[in-house]
């Protein structure tokens, strides 16, 4: 856990599950109970069938780096550069992606297609999902 300064998300009824789920170490993604579609970012209605029966369900926590960039500029209350901003695709559904950080590795060593797994940075009342290379 790096405990770096971050801008924390504002919690509401729709996104609270996502941002607090990791406090117990488990990533949960908003899923429709009617059609089974995973919805990320979370919303009050399923994007596929418009059902309001959506709930955070556990996922494996594994993923693949789809694309990434290395930020080298200090923009404000953010992690200390350089750090990696990445889009990670989850295996649970094609196109199910998180914008996140890759940690635990030299930013120059990150590669597209790299297998990664979840970890969380617990800050105040939220748990920020980030990924590290699979050992
Ligand atoms: Zn649905």
Short mmCIF file of C-alpha atoms in Angstrom, two decimals, residues 5-134:
data_model
loop_
_atom_site.label_atom_id
_atom_site.label_comp_id
_atom_site.label_asym_id
_atom_site.label_seq_id
_atom_site.Cartn_x
_atom_site.Cartn_y
_atom_site.Cartn_z
CA UNK A 5 -2.25 11.53 -2.07
CA UNK A 6 -5.27 11.20 -4.32
CA UNK A 7 -8.46 12.98 -5.21
CA UNK A 8 -11.06 10.71 -3.63
CA UNK A 9 -14.36 9.88 -5.33
CA UNK A 10 -17.57 11.46 -4.03
CA UNK A 11 -19.77 8.59 -2.88
CA UNK A 12 -23.42 8.30 -3.84
CA UNK A 13 -25.96 5.47 -3.79
CA UNK A 14 -24.93 4.33 -7.28
CA UNK A 15 -21.17 4.19 -6.91
CA UNK A 16 -20.83 3.45 -3.18
CA UNK A 17 -20.63 -0.34 -3.66
CA UNK A 18 -17.83 -0.01 -6.17
CA UNK A 19 -15.64 2.34 -4.15
CA UNK A 20 -16.13 0.64 -0.78
CA UNK A 21 -16.22 -2.99 -1.92
CA UNK A 22 -12.48 -3.43 -1.64
CA UNK A 23 -12.41 -2.63 2.06
CA UNK A 24 -12.79 -6.40 2.57
CA UNK A 25 -10.31 -7.18 -0.23
CA UNK A 26 -12.94 -8.21 -2.79
CA UNK A 27 -13.61 -6.34 -6.03
CA UNK A 28 -17.32 -6.17 -6.86
CA UNK A 29 -18.77 -4.96 -10.13
CA UNK A 30 -22.35 -3.85 -10.67
CA UNK A 31 -24.24 -6.76 -12.25
CA UNK A 32 -27.78 -7.13 -13.54
CA UNK A 33 -29.77 -9.87 -11.79
CA UNK A 34 -32.14 -10.15 -14.74
CA UNK A 35 -29.80 -10.55 -17.73
CA UNK A 36 -26.41 -11.11 -16.08
CA UNK A 37 -24.67 -8.15 -17.74
CA UNK A 38 -21.82 -6.55 -15.80
CA UNK A 39 -22.13 -2.76 -15.75
CA UNK A 40 -19.03 -0.64 -15.30
CA UNK A 41 -19.06 2.21 -14.41
CA UNK A 42 -21.99 1.36 -12.15
CA UNK A 43 -25.39 2.87 -12.83
CA UNK A 44 -28.91 2.63 -11.38
CA UNK A 45 -30.12 0.75 -14.48
CA UNK A 46 -28.66 -2.12 -16.49
CA UNK A 47 -27.25 -0.80 -19.76
CA UNK A 48 -28.38 -3.93 -21.59
CA UNK A 49 -31.98 -4.40 -20.42
CA UNK A 50 -32.71 -1.28 -18.33
CA UNK A 51 -33.56 -3.40 -15.29
CA UNK A 52 -33.11 -1.64 -11.95
CA UNK A 53 -32.22 -4.98 -10.35
CA UNK A 54 -28.47 -4.34 -10.31
CA UNK A 55 -26.14 -5.26 -7.46
CA UNK A 56 -22.41 -5.43 -6.80
CA UNK A 57 -21.14 -8.99 -7.33
CA UNK A 58 -17.63 -10.34 -6.68
CA UNK A 59 -15.29 -10.82 -9.64
CA UNK A 60 -12.04 -12.78 -9.84
CA UNK A 61 -9.81 -9.73 -9.48
CA UNK A 62 -7.73 -10.85 -12.44
CA UNK A 63 -7.32 -8.74 -15.55
CA UNK A 64 -5.24 -7.89 -18.60
CA UNK A 65 -3.61 -4.57 -19.46
CA UNK A 66 -5.45 -3.36 -22.57
CA UNK A 67 -3.61 -0.04 -22.91
CA UNK A 68 -1.71 2.30 -20.63
CA UNK A 69 0.25 5.51 -20.40
CA UNK A 70 2.97 6.66 -18.05
CA UNK A 71 2.25 10.02 -16.46
CA UNK A 72 5.38 11.99 -15.68
CA UNK A 73 3.79 15.31 -14.73
CA UNK A 74 2.55 16.37 -11.30
CA UNK A 75 -1.00 17.63 -11.97
CA UNK A 76 -2.10 18.21 -8.40
CA UNK A 77 -3.19 16.01 -5.52
CA UNK A 78 -2.31 12.85 -7.37
CA UNK A 79 0.19 10.06 -7.04
CA UNK A 80 3.80 11.17 -7.32
CA UNK A 81 4.95 10.72 -10.93
CA UNK A 82 5.91 8.71 -12.74
CA UNK A 83 2.89 6.43 -12.40
CA UNK A 84 0.89 4.27 -14.78
CA UNK A 85 -2.70 4.97 -15.81
CA UNK A 86 -4.10 1.90 -17.51
CA UNK A 87 -7.26 0.38 -18.88
CA UNK A 88 -7.56 -3.16 -17.56
CA UNK A 89 -10.01 -5.60 -19.11
CA UNK A 90 -11.63 -8.11 -16.76
CA UNK A 91 -12.18 -11.70 -17.91
CA UNK A 92 -15.78 -11.82 -16.71
CA UNK A 93 -17.16 -10.11 -19.83
CA UNK A 94 -15.80 -8.83 -23.13
CA UNK A 95 -15.41 -5.06 -22.91
CA UNK A 96 -15.63 -4.99 -19.10
CA UNK A 97 -12.90 -2.48 -18.30
CA UNK A 98 -11.57 -0.41 -15.45
CA UNK A 99 -9.48 2.72 -15.69
CA UNK A 100 -6.93 2.21 -12.97
CA UNK A 101 -3.28 2.33 -11.97
CA UNK A 102 -0.64 -0.37 -12.32
CA UNK A 103 1.50 -0.57 -9.20
CA UNK A 104 4.29 -2.73 -7.87
CA UNK A 105 6.34 -2.49 -11.05
CA UNK A 106 8.69 -0.02 -12.73
CA UNK A 107 6.40 1.98 -15.10
CA UNK A 108 8.83 1.26 -17.94
CA UNK A 109 8.22 -2.48 -17.52
CA UNK A 110 4.45 -2.36 -18.03
CA UNK A 111 3.30 -4.03 -21.25
CA UNK A 112 0.03 -4.38 -23.17
CA UNK A 113 -1.35 -7.86 -22.55
CA UNK A 114 0.29 -8.17 -19.13
CA UNK A 115 -1.66 -10.28 -16.64
CA UNK A 116 -2.51 -8.30 -13.51
CA UNK A 117 -4.45 -8.82 -10.30
CA UNK A 118 -6.34 -6.53 -7.99
CA UNK A 119 -5.16 -4.86 -4.85
CA UNK A 120 -6.64 -1.96 -2.97
CA UNK A 121 -5.42 1.28 -1.52
CA UNK A 122 -7.66 1.96 1.47
CA UNK A 123 -7.95 5.68 2.06
CA UNK A 124 -10.48 7.09 4.53
CA UNK A 125 -13.80 5.38 3.70
CA UNK A 126 -12.95 4.14 0.20
CA UNK A 127 -10.79 1.44 -1.31
CA UNK A 128 -9.18 2.44 -4.59
CA UNK A 129 -8.85 -0.57 -6.93
CA UNK A 130 -5.39 -0.77 -8.53
CA UNK A 131 -3.62 -3.68 -10.21
CA UNK A 132 -0.23 -5.27 -9.90
CA UNK A 133 1.47 -7.83 -12.14
CA UNK A 134 0.56 -11.44 -11.37
#
